[in-house]
XYZ file of C-alpha atoms in Angstrom:
130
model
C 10.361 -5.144 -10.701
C 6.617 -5.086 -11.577
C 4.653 -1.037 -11.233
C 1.857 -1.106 -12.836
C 1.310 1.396 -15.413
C -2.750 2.449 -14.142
C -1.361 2.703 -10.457
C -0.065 6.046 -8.292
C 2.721 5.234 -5.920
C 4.357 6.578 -2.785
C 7.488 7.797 -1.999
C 6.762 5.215 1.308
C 6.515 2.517 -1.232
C 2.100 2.292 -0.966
C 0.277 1.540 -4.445
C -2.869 3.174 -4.983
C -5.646 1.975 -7.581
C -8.711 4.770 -8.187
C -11.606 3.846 -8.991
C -14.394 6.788 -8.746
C -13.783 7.802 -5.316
C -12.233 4.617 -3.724
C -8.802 4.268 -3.493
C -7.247 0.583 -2.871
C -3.976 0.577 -1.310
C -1.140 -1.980 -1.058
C 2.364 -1.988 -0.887
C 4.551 -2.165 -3.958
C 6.284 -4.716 -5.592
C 10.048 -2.808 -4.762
C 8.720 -2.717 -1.052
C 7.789 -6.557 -0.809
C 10.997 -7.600 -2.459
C 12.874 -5.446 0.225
C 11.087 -6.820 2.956
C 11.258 -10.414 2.065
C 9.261 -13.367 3.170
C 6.099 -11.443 5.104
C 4.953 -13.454 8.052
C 2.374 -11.086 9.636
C -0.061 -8.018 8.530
C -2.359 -5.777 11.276
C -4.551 -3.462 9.848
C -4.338 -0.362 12.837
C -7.645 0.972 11.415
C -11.469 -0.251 11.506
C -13.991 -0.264 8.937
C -15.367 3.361 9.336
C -12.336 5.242 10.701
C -11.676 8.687 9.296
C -7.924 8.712 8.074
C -5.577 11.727 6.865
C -2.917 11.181 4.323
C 0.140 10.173 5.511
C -1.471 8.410 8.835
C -0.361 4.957 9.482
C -2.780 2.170 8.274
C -1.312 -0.923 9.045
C 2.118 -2.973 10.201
C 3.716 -5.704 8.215
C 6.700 -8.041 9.569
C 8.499 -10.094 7.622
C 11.815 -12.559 8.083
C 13.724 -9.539 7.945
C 12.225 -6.370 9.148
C 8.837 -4.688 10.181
C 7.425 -1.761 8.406
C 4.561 0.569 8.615
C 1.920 1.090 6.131
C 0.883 4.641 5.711
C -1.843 5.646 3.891
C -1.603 8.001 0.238
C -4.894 9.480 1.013
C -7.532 10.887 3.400
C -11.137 9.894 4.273
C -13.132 7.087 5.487
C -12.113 2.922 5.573
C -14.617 1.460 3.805
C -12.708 -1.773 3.812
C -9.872 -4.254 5.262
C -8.493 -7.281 3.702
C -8.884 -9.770 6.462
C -7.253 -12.591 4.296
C -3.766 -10.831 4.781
C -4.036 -11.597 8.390
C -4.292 -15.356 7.565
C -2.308 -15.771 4.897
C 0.482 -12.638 4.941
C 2.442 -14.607 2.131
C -0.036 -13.177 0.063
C 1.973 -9.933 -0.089
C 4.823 -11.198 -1.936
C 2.606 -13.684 -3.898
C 0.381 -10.902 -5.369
C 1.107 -7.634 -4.020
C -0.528 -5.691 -6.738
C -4.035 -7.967 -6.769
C -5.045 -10.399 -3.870
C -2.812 -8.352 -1.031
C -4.298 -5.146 -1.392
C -4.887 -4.276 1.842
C -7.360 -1.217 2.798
C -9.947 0.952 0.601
C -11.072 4.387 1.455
C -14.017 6.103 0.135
C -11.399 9.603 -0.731
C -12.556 12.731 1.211
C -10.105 15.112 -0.791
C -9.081 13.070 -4.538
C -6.545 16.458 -5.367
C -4.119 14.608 -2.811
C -3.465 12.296 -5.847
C -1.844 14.950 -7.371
C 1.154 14.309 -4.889
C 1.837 10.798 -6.100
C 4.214 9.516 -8.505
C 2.704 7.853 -11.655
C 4.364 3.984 -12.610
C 7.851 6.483 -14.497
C 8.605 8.391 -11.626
C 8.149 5.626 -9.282
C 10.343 4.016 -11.429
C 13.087 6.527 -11.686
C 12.563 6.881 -7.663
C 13.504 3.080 -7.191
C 16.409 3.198 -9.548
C 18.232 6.096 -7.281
C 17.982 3.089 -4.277
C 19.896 1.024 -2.185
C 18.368 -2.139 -2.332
């Protein structure tokens, strides 16, 4: 299982990459794998919508199950990747680079605080089922 050692994670299995005050957010490696094959991504948000932590973001189906994408952080969408809609394969192809899938400009960067770094999310995936 890939987690990226610069990343915060989840417990609901989202990645989040900082840079200044944007946060990019995907879903993890673990959370790809247990989904399987993805065949469809909605982004539930628009460019410019004011989120809270913990709000949903976006919906991803797969072969095997749908699942809800909630977002780590608060504050404004700044942007949506529209190639996930088109090509939702892309999540278990690169879920870490070319499937990230929203980026908000933070409103409140201390809710970072309550995310694992790449050892804990580690240690929280080995406790399981798979």
């Amino acid at each position: 299982m890939n987690i990226p050692a610069e990343l915060k994670y989840a417990t609901t299995d989202e990645w989040v990459k900082v840079e200044g005050d944007v946060a990019t957010i995907g879903i993890t490696d673990y959370a790809q794998d247990s989904l399987s094959d993805v065949v469809f991504f909605e982004a539930i948000v628009s460019v410019g919508d004011t989120i809270k932590a913990k709000q949903q973001i976006a919906t991803v189906e797969s072969v095997k199950a749908a699942a809800d994408i909630n977002s780590p952080v608060s504050g404004e969408v700044i942007a949506i990747n529209e190639a996930l809609a088109d090509s939702p394969e892309l999540v278990n192809k690169d879920p870490y680079g070319t499937a990230w899938m929203i980026k908000v400009k933070m409103s409140n960067p201390s809710e970072l605080d309550n995310l694992m770094d790449a050892a804990g999310y580690e240690s929280y995936c080995s406790g399981r089922e798979h």
